[in-house]
Short mmCIF file of C-alpha atoms and ligand atoms in Angstrom, two decimals:
data_model
loop_
_atom_site.label_atom_id
_atom_site.label_comp_id
_atom_site.label_asym_id
_atom_site.label_seq_id
_atom_site.Cartn_x
_atom_site.Cartn_y
_atom_site.Cartn_z
CA UNK A 1 0.00 0.00 0.00
CA UNK A 2 1.36 3.38 -0.92
CA UNK A 3 -0.54 6.46 0.19
CA UNK A 4 -0.01 10.18 0.04
CA UNK A 5 -0.79 12.43 2.98
CA UNK A 6 -1.07 16.12 3.76
CA UNK A 7 0.00 17.21 7.24
CA UNK A 8 -1.54 20.50 8.41
CA UNK A 9 0.59 22.75 10.62
CA UNK A 10 4.12 24.00 10.97
CA UNK A 11 5.47 23.36 14.47
CA UNK A 12 7.59 20.73 16.19
CA UNK A 13 4.60 18.39 16.34
CA UNK A 14 4.21 18.56 12.57
CA UNK A 15 7.94 18.04 12.07
CA UNK A 16 7.63 14.85 14.13
CA UNK A 17 4.56 13.77 12.15
CA UNK A 18 6.34 14.36 8.81
CA UNK A 19 9.42 12.48 10.01
CA UNK A 20 7.44 9.43 11.19
CA UNK A 21 5.16 9.42 8.15
CA UNK A 22 8.14 9.61 5.79
CA UNK A 23 9.57 6.54 7.54
CA UNK A 24 6.31 4.62 7.12
CA UNK A 25 6.25 1.94 4.45
CA UNK A 26 2.56 2.62 3.79
CA UNK A 27 3.32 6.23 2.81
CA UNK A 28 4.84 7.26 -0.51
CA UNK A 29 4.42 11.06 -0.40
CA UNK A 30 4.31 13.46 2.52
CA UNK A 31 3.04 17.00 1.98
CA UNK A 32 2.84 19.63 4.70
CA UNK A 33 1.31 23.08 4.90
CA UNK A 34 2.81 25.41 5.93
CA UNK A 35 5.60 23.26 7.47
CA UNK A 36 8.91 24.79 8.52
CA UNK A 37 12.56 24.71 7.49
CA UNK A 38 12.94 21.25 9.05
CA UNK A 39 9.93 19.55 7.46
CA UNK A 40 11.60 20.15 4.07
CA UNK A 41 13.84 17.19 4.92
CA UNK A 42 10.89 14.82 4.95
CA UNK A 43 8.05 16.43 3.03
CA UNK A 44 7.02 18.88 0.34
CA UNK A 45 6.18 22.20 1.97
CA UNK A 46 3.17 24.20 0.74
CA UNK A 47 2.35 27.79 1.62
CA UNK A 48 -1.29 27.58 2.75
CA UNK A 49 -1.62 28.68 6.37
CA UNK A 50 -2.97 26.26 8.97
CA UNK A 51 -5.86 28.67 9.63
CA UNK A 52 -7.01 28.81 5.98
CA UNK A 53 -9.43 25.88 5.99
CA UNK A 54 -10.80 26.48 2.48
CA UNK A 55 -7.27 26.81 1.13
CA UNK A 56 -6.22 23.57 2.81
CA UNK A 57 -9.22 21.70 1.43
CA UNK A 58 -8.43 22.99 -2.08
CA UNK A 59 -4.80 21.96 -1.63
CA UNK A 60 -5.81 18.44 -0.51
CA UNK A 61 -8.05 18.08 -3.55
CA UNK A 62 -5.50 19.38 -6.03
CA UNK A 63 -2.77 17.14 -4.59
CA UNK A 64 -5.20 14.20 -4.60
CA UNK A 65 -3.92 13.02 -1.20
CA UNK A 66 -5.35 9.83 0.29
CA UNK A 67 -5.84 11.46 3.70
CA UNK A 68 -5.07 14.52 5.78
CA UNK A 69 -3.48 14.63 9.24
CA UNK A 70 -4.36 17.81 11.14
CA UNK A 71 -1.78 18.96 13.71
CA UNK A 72 -3.32 21.98 15.49
CA UNK A 73 -6.78 22.36 17.02
CA UNK A 74 -7.93 25.59 15.33
CA UNK A 75 -8.71 24.15 11.87
CA UNK A 76 -10.53 21.23 13.56
CA UNK A 77 -12.73 23.68 15.48
CA UNK A 78 -13.25 25.43 12.12
CA UNK A 79 -14.68 22.20 10.61
CA UNK A 80 -11.80 21.12 8.39
CA UNK A 81 -12.57 17.44 9.03
CA UNK A 82 -16.25 17.95 8.14
CA UNK A 83 -15.41 19.71 4.87
CA UNK A 84 -12.73 17.18 3.86
CA UNK A 85 -15.17 14.32 4.54
CA UNK A 86 -17.83 16.02 2.38
CA UNK A 87 -15.27 15.78 -0.45
CA UNK A 88 -14.56 12.12 0.36
CA UNK A 89 -11.12 12.78 1.90
CA UNK A 90 -10.47 10.92 5.19
CA UNK A 91 -9.14 13.12 7.97
CA UNK A 92 -7.08 12.26 11.05
CA UNK A 93 -8.57 14.76 13.46
CA UNK A 94 -12.17 14.94 14.71
CA UNK A 95 -15.14 16.78 13.26
CA UNK A 96 -16.17 20.12 14.76
CA UNK A 97 -18.75 18.65 17.16
CA UNK A 98 -15.92 16.82 18.92
CA UNK A 99 -13.30 19.55 18.54
CA UNK A 100 -15.39 21.43 21.11
CA UNK A 101 -13.83 19.12 23.71
CA UNK A 102 -10.82 21.40 23.37
CA UNK A 103 -12.57 24.54 22.12
CA UNK A 104 -14.83 24.79 25.17
CA UNK A 105 -13.85 23.80 28.71
CA UNK A 106 -17.53 23.74 29.69
CA UNK A 107 -18.40 21.40 26.81
CA UNK A 108 -15.57 19.11 27.96
CA UNK A 109 -16.77 19.21 31.58
CA UNK A 110 -20.32 18.34 30.51
CA UNK A 111 -19.04 15.47 28.34
CA UNK A 112 -17.05 14.14 31.32
CA UNK A 113 -20.05 14.45 33.59
CA UNK A 114 -22.20 12.47 31.13
CA UNK A 115 -19.58 9.72 30.89
CA UNK A 116 -18.94 9.81 34.66
CA UNK A 117 -15.23 10.53 34.13
CA UNK A 118 -13.29 11.84 37.17
CA UNK A 119 -12.39 15.54 36.94
CA UNK A 120 -12.32 18.62 39.21
CA UNK A 121 -15.65 20.06 40.44
CA UNK A 122 -16.52 23.41 38.90
CA UNK A 123 -18.97 26.29 38.79
CA UNK A 124 -19.80 28.56 35.88
CA UNK A 125 -19.67 32.27 36.71
CA UNK A 126 -21.31 35.04 34.72
CA UNK A 127 -22.31 38.66 35.27
CA UNK A 128 -25.13 37.63 37.65
CA UNK A 129 -22.94 35.43 39.86
CA UNK A 130 -21.82 36.22 43.39
CA UNK A 131 -18.13 35.98 42.59
CA UNK A 132 -16.96 36.69 46.13
CA UNK A 133 -18.93 33.81 47.61
CA UNK A 134 -17.86 31.45 44.81
CA UNK A 135 -14.22 32.29 45.46
CA UNK A 136 -14.63 31.82 49.18
CA UNK A 137 -16.15 28.36 48.69
CA UNK A 138 -13.10 27.32 46.64
CA UNK A 139 -10.53 29.03 48.88
CA UNK A 140 -8.92 25.96 50.55
CA UNK A 141 -6.43 25.69 47.69
CA UNK A 142 -5.21 27.92 44.85
CA UNK A 143 -8.05 29.09 42.63
CA UNK A 144 -8.18 27.52 39.17
CA UNK A 145 -9.96 29.76 36.68
CA UNK A 146 -10.51 28.77 33.06
CA UNK A 147 -11.76 30.79 30.12
CA UNK A 148 -14.23 28.90 27.95
CA UNK A 149 -12.58 29.71 24.60
CA UNK A 150 -9.53 28.60 22.63
CA UNK A 151 -6.90 30.85 24.18
CA UNK A 152 -3.64 29.39 22.88
CA UNK A 153 -2.53 28.15 26.31
CA UNK A 154 -3.28 31.49 28.00
CA UNK A 155 -6.80 30.73 29.14
CA UNK A 156 -6.04 29.29 32.57
CA UNK A 157 -4.96 31.04 35.76
CA UNK A 158 -3.97 29.12 38.89
CA UNK A 159 -3.44 31.59 41.73
CA UNK A 160 -3.67 32.24 45.47
CA UNK A 161 -3.82 35.98 44.86
CA UNK A 162 -7.39 37.22 45.39
CA UNK A 163 -7.12 40.37 43.29
CA UNK A 164 -5.55 38.44 40.40
CA UNK A 165 -8.36 35.90 40.60
CA UNK A 166 -11.07 38.58 40.65
CA UNK A 167 -9.47 40.50 37.79
CA UNK A 168 -9.18 37.40 35.57
CA UNK A 169 -12.79 36.43 36.32
CA UNK A 170 -14.08 39.94 35.58
CA UNK A 171 -12.09 40.26 32.36
CA UNK A 172 -13.15 36.82 31.15
CA UNK A 173 -16.83 37.49 31.84
CA UNK A 174 -16.52 40.79 29.97
CA UNK A 175 -14.99 39.19 26.86
CA UNK A 176 -16.56 35.71 26.88
CA UNK A 177 -19.80 36.12 28.86
CA UNK A 178 -18.85 33.46 31.43
CA UNK A 179 -15.87 31.68 33.00
CA UNK A 180 -15.21 28.43 34.92
CA UNK A 181 -13.95 28.25 38.48
CA UNK A 182 -12.81 24.76 39.41
CA UNK A 183 -11.34 23.00 42.38
CA UNK A 184 -7.58 22.58 42.54
CA UNK A 185 -6.31 19.05 41.93
CA UNK A 186 -3.04 18.30 43.72
CA UNK A 187 -0.73 15.69 42.18
CA UNK A 188 1.54 15.00 39.27
CA UNK A 189 0.58 15.61 35.66
CA UNK A 190 0.96 13.24 32.72
CA UNK A 191 -0.32 13.14 29.16
CA UNK A 192 -2.04 10.18 27.57
CA UNK A 193 -2.54 10.25 23.81
CA UNK A 194 -5.34 7.95 22.69
CA UNK A 195 -5.83 7.28 18.98
CA UNK A 196 -9.49 6.47 18.36
CA UNK A 197 -12.19 5.90 15.79
CA UNK A 198 -15.66 4.32 15.73
CA UNK A 199 -14.19 0.81 15.89
CA UNK A 200 -11.75 1.10 18.79
CA UNK A 201 -8.86 2.92 20.41
CA UNK A 202 -5.12 2.59 20.99
CA UNK A 203 -3.41 4.19 24.01
CA UNK A 204 0.06 5.44 23.12
CA UNK A 205 2.68 5.30 25.89
CA UNK A 206 2.11 8.04 28.53
CA UNK A 207 4.41 11.05 28.49
CA UNK A 208 5.18 14.08 30.62
CA UNK A 209 5.50 17.68 29.47
CA UNK A 210 7.40 20.48 31.27
CA UNK A 211 5.14 23.51 31.04
CA UNK A 212 7.06 26.09 33.07
CA UNK A 213 9.79 28.09 31.42
CA UNK A 214 12.60 27.64 33.96
CA UNK A 215 14.33 24.72 35.70
CA UNK A 216 12.60 23.30 38.76
CA UNK A 217 9.18 24.07 37.20
CA UNK A 218 9.56 27.78 37.95
CA UNK A 219 8.38 30.78 35.98
CA UNK A 220 5.59 31.34 33.49
CA UNK A 221 3.61 28.69 31.68
CA UNK A 222 4.72 27.94 28.13
CA UNK A 223 3.54 25.72 25.30
CA UNK A 224 5.95 23.10 26.69
CA UNK A 225 9.72 23.21 27.19
CA UNK A 226 10.46 19.51 26.86
CA UNK A 227 8.96 16.06 27.34
CA UNK A 228 9.81 12.43 27.79
CA UNK A 229 8.08 9.12 27.18
CA UNK A 230 7.19 6.76 28.74
CA UNK A 231 6.44 8.57 32.02
CA UNK A 232 6.93 6.14 34.95
CA UNK A 233 4.42 8.10 37.09
CA UNK A 234 1.79 6.21 35.11
CA UNK A 235 2.41 2.76 36.57
CA UNK A 236 0.71 -0.32 35.17
CA UNK A 237 -1.93 -0.02 37.93
CA UNK A 238 -2.62 3.65 37.19
CA UNK A 239 -2.68 2.92 33.47
CA UNK A 240 -5.42 0.39 34.12
CA UNK A 241 -7.42 2.96 36.11
CA UNK A 242 -7.03 5.52 33.30
CA UNK A 243 -8.28 2.92 30.85
CA UNK A 244 -11.30 1.84 32.92
CA UNK A 245 -12.34 5.20 34.38
CA UNK A 246 -11.49 7.59 31.55
CA UNK A 247 -10.59 6.14 28.16
CA UNK A 248 -13.22 3.41 27.85
CA UNK A 249 -16.16 5.55 29.03
CA UNK A 250 -15.08 8.48 26.83
CA UNK A 251 -14.70 6.21 23.79
CA UNK A 252 -18.06 4.63 24.46
CA UNK A 253 -19.85 7.94 24.82
CA UNK A 254 -18.12 9.53 21.81
CA UNK A 255 -18.84 6.46 19.66
CA UNK A 256 -22.53 6.59 20.57
CA UNK A 257 -22.85 10.00 18.93
CA UNK A 258 -23.97 10.50 15.29
CA UNK A 259 -20.40 11.25 14.25
CA UNK A 260 -17.56 9.08 15.61
CA UNK A 261 -14.37 10.61 16.98
CA UNK A 262 -11.55 9.99 14.48
CA UNK A 263 -8.11 11.16 15.51
CA UNK A 264 -6.22 11.46 18.75
CA UNK A 265 -7.73 12.45 22.08
CA UNK A 266 -5.12 14.06 24.32
CA UNK A 267 -5.99 13.31 27.92
CA UNK A 268 -4.25 15.70 30.33
CA UNK A 269 -4.09 13.79 33.62
CA UNK A 270 -3.53 14.72 37.25
CA UNK A 271 -2.55 11.71 39.35
CA UNK A 272 -3.17 12.20 43.05
CA UNK A 273 -1.27 10.77 46.00
CA UNK A 274 -3.49 7.67 46.04
CA UNK A 275 -2.67 6.95 42.43
CA UNK A 276 -6.12 8.01 41.26
CA UNK A 277 -6.26 9.77 37.89
CA UNK A 278 -8.35 12.89 37.13
CA UNK A 279 -8.78 14.67 33.81
CA UNK A 280 -7.34 18.20 33.79
CA UNK A 281 -8.11 18.83 30.14
CA UNK A 282 -8.85 17.24 26.80
CA UNK A 283 -7.20 18.31 23.58
CA UNK A 284 -8.30 17.02 20.21
CA UNK A 285 -4.82 16.73 18.71
CA UNK A 286 -1.34 15.49 19.52
CA UNK A 287 0.39 17.42 22.29
CA UNK A 288 3.42 19.47 21.43
CA UNK A 289 6.13 18.49 22.53
CA UNK A 290 4.56 15.16 23.63
CA UNK A 291 4.17 14.16 19.99
CA UNK A 292 7.93 14.44 19.41
CA UNK A 293 8.65 11.80 22.09
CA UNK A 294 5.66 9.51 21.50
CA UNK A 295 5.70 8.88 17.75
CA UNK A 296 9.31 7.57 17.70
CA UNK A 297 8.28 4.86 20.18
CA UNK A 298 5.73 3.43 17.76
CA UNK A 299 7.43 0.40 16.20
CA UNK A 300 4.67 -0.40 13.71
CA UNK A 301 3.79 1.74 10.68
CA UNK A 302 2.65 5.21 11.85
CA UNK A 303 1.07 6.02 8.48
CA UNK A 304 -1.04 2.87 8.71
CA UNK A 305 -2.16 3.76 12.26
CA UNK A 306 -3.21 7.30 11.36
CA UNK A 307 -4.95 6.17 8.17
CA UNK A 308 -6.77 3.41 10.06
CA UNK A 309 -8.09 5.92 12.60
CA UNK A 310 -9.26 8.18 9.75
CA UNK A 311 -11.26 5.35 8.18
CA UNK A 312 -12.73 3.52 11.20
CA UNK A 313 -10.48 0.49 10.80
CA UNK A 314 -8.44 0.71 14.02
CA UNK A 315 -10.03 -2.46 15.34
CA UNK A 316 -8.29 -4.56 12.71
CA UNK A 317 -4.91 -2.80 12.79
CA UNK A 318 -2.10 -3.95 15.04
CA UNK A 319 0.17 -1.47 16.78
CA UNK A 320 3.42 -2.22 18.57
CA UNK A 321 5.88 -0.11 20.54
CA UNK A 322 9.63 -0.02 21.07
CA UNK A 323 10.78 -0.83 24.58
CA UNK A 324 12.86 2.37 24.54
CA UNK A 325 12.84 5.89 26.01
CA UNK A 326 12.53 9.16 24.20
CA UNK A 327 13.27 12.67 25.48
CA UNK A 328 13.11 16.09 23.86
CA UNK A 329 14.49 19.48 24.95
CA UNK A 330 12.99 22.67 23.51
CA UNK A 331 15.15 25.65 22.55
CA UNK A 332 13.21 28.92 22.88
CA UNK A 333 13.88 32.44 21.63
CA UNK A 334 15.05 35.26 23.88
CA UNK A 335 12.04 36.71 25.71
CA UNK A 336 9.80 33.63 25.30
CA UNK A 337 7.10 33.16 26.56
CA UNK A 338 6.23 36.85 27.06
CA UNK A 339 7.57 38.09 23.74
CA UNK A 340 10.01 36.35 21.45
CA UNK A 341 12.89 37.92 19.56
CA UNK A 342 12.71 36.43 16.06
CA UNK A 343 14.75 36.55 12.85
CA UNK A 344 18.06 35.46 14.38
CA UNK A 345 20.46 33.07 12.68
CA UNK A 346 20.59 29.47 13.96
CA UNK A 347 23.81 27.51 13.62
CA UNK A 348 24.36 23.78 14.05
CA UNK A 349 20.81 22.56 13.43
CA UNK A 350 21.48 21.08 9.98
CA UNK A 351 20.35 17.52 9.37
CA UNK A 352 23.97 16.51 8.80
CA UNK A 353 24.41 16.90 12.57
CA UNK A 354 21.63 14.40 13.28
CA UNK A 355 21.89 10.67 13.80
CA UNK A 356 19.28 7.90 13.88
CA UNK A 357 19.01 8.24 17.66
CA UNK A 358 19.41 12.01 18.18
CA UNK A 359 17.94 14.64 15.91
CA UNK A 360 16.58 18.18 15.71
CA UNK A 361 12.85 18.81 15.30
CA UNK A 362 12.19 22.27 13.94
CA UNK A 363 9.30 24.42 15.16
CA UNK A 364 9.73 28.17 14.64
CA UNK A 365 12.32 28.08 11.88
CA UNK A 366 12.55 29.50 8.38
CA UNK A 367 15.19 30.76 5.99
CA UNK A 368 16.29 34.31 5.16
CA UNK A 369 17.00 35.78 1.70
CA UNK A 370 20.45 34.17 1.73
CA UNK A 371 18.89 30.79 2.59
CA UNK A 372 20.34 30.84 6.12
CA UNK A 373 18.34 29.14 8.88
CA UNK A 374 16.61 31.72 11.13
CA UNK A 375 14.24 31.71 14.09
CA UNK A 376 10.62 32.61 13.34
CA UNK A 377 8.85 31.79 16.60
CA UNK A 378 8.96 31.43 20.37
CA UNK A 379 9.70 27.73 20.47
CA UNK A 380 12.36 27.44 17.79
CA UNK A 381 13.43 23.81 17.72
CA UNK A 382 13.96 20.79 19.92
CA UNK A 383 16.59 18.11 20.20
CA UNK A 384 15.11 14.64 20.53
CA UNK A 385 16.77 11.36 21.32
CA UNK A 386 15.68 7.73 21.58
CA UNK A 387 17.72 5.29 23.68
CA UNK A 388 17.44 2.18 25.80
CA UNK A 389 17.35 4.25 29.01
CA UNK A 390 15.88 7.63 29.86
CA UNK A 391 19.25 8.82 31.22
CA UNK A 392 20.90 8.02 27.91
CA UNK A 393 18.16 9.70 25.90
CA UNK A 394 18.55 12.76 28.07
CA UNK A 395 22.36 12.82 27.69
CA UNK A 396 22.07 12.48 23.90
CA UNK A 397 19.44 15.23 23.60
CA UNK A 398 21.55 17.65 25.64
CA UNK A 399 24.67 16.71 23.67
CA UNK A 400 22.89 17.53 20.41
CA UNK A 401 21.64 20.79 21.97
CA UNK A 402 25.20 21.85 22.74
CA UNK A 403 26.06 21.86 19.05
CA UNK A 404 23.37 24.49 18.31
CA UNK A 405 23.69 28.22 18.73
CA UNK A 406 21.05 30.93 18.65
CA UNK A 407 21.80 34.26 20.27
CA UNK A 408 19.80 34.95 23.45
CA UNK A 409 18.03 31.58 23.36
CA UNK A 410 17.28 29.45 26.41
CA UNK A 411 16.31 25.88 27.26
CA UNK A 412 15.66 23.95 30.45
CA UNK A 413 18.46 21.82 31.86
CA UNK A 414 16.30 19.44 33.87
CA UNK A 415 13.98 17.74 31.38
CA UNK A 416 13.02 14.35 32.78
CA UNK A 417 13.89 15.35 36.36
CA UNK A 418 10.81 13.74 37.89
CA UNK A 419 11.72 10.36 36.44
CA UNK A 420 15.49 10.42 36.92
P1 AMP B 501 -5.47 23.36 31.06
O1 AMP B 501 -5.38 24.29 29.92
O2 AMP B 501 -6.87 23.08 31.50
O3 AMP B 501 -4.66 22.12 30.83
O4 AMP B 501 -4.69 24.04 32.29
C1 AMP B 501 -3.35 24.45 32.17
C2 AMP B 501 -2.55 23.99 33.35
O5 AMP B 501 -3.12 24.50 34.58
C3 AMP B 501 -2.54 22.48 33.55
O6 AMP B 501 -1.56 21.85 32.80
C4 AMP B 501 -2.29 22.35 35.05
O7 AMP B 501 -0.91 22.51 35.32
C5 AMP B 501 -3.01 23.54 35.60
N1 AMP B 501 -4.37 23.14 36.04
C6 AMP B 501 -5.48 23.17 35.30
N2 AMP B 501 -6.54 22.73 36.00
C7 AMP B 501 -6.08 22.41 37.22
C8 AMP B 501 -6.70 21.92 38.41
N3 AMP B 501 -8.02 21.69 38.50
N4 AMP B 501 -5.91 21.71 39.48
C9 AMP B 501 -4.59 21.96 39.45
N5 AMP B 501 -3.95 22.44 38.37
C10 AMP B 501 -4.69 22.67 37.26
N1 LIG B 502 2.04 20.25 25.57
C1 LIG B 502 0.75 20.66 25.87
C2 LIG B 502 -0.14 20.80 24.74
O1 LIG B 502 0.18 20.43 23.62
O2 LIG B 502 -1.25 21.30 24.91
#
């Protein structure tokens, strides 16, 4: 079987998708739009933006691809899967009714409530609510306040500061009409990526992201500064609980709807001190950087897996994993995450510096007029390694990072610290 695929997006996640798809025997041609300077090594880059749904559908049709893999959530919320399907093109990534699981925190909470999936208690606040009394009834722990819109990772505030809490609630109600206040879940976070379709689901090995910008989990939240997989915090026993209490009921309830969920459901977990898992959030796409450390651990054909999930044939496909460890370290631009200095020259990130077990995934990269590699975003690139132990994967990733230079850039030095 030899299929062609279009990957939508242009970050580190899409670099990882292009790399794995290009290594898949079932795939003959990989296209990506818009891609980045690194995806050029594995795919044909196209210039349609990931937010231009009509343009992407036209591109898919003119290329005649066998299926489309959507990286980011925004085009899914904007119905790209629905439109592709109406043209007979299978899509890895759910239709808009399901993309709301990420697009609206309230929708996700209601879906969890219906399926009896463990998550934090919450209240919805609007202009008629008694905000003071709501805050006082949730005051035993930090307040967790969530906007009910896609906010690019900036829609959640966790704080013990009353005036900050009140200000965020007021502002959110003003712009969005309402906001969620939920109880604080103590514990350790992990990410579970579950590939699903109408016929079944496949849990990929659990991973752990590092969301804070500085070592020791200090500083502002980011899109993710590094990740590793598998995450030992998810023991076999906890994995079983996640399966029984979260994945199976969600799959059952999503499959009972008119439109099945086809794609990957990202389950953001909080695991408490008793080893009980709670859902912090759902995303309707691969996590970034979790994707970079999860896909390389899939031993079977990644193209076959993603195509199967796009066409409701997961049940009959077999998936296997390497008994290895993967770790990635993100290099960010000066000023990230508040503001990022872009347009600087990057040295040392060429593919010639990569090996089969340590490589660079590009994210915010492009080329200047003289075809030199430059930074174009906050998260610029990541060095990823696969090895037989986590310690070795970490050493290799940091070794590859040392060969790269970008003025003013920064990365964390403690990726994997919870497991090592
Ligand atoms: P979210 O966008 O819902 O994943 O929230 C962003 C981050 O806020 C999460 O990764 C957690 O670190 C934190 N967070 C969200 N909800 C909670 C909660 N109920 N309890 C504790 N931390 C939370
Ligand atoms: N790494 C977190 C996310 O992709 O949302």
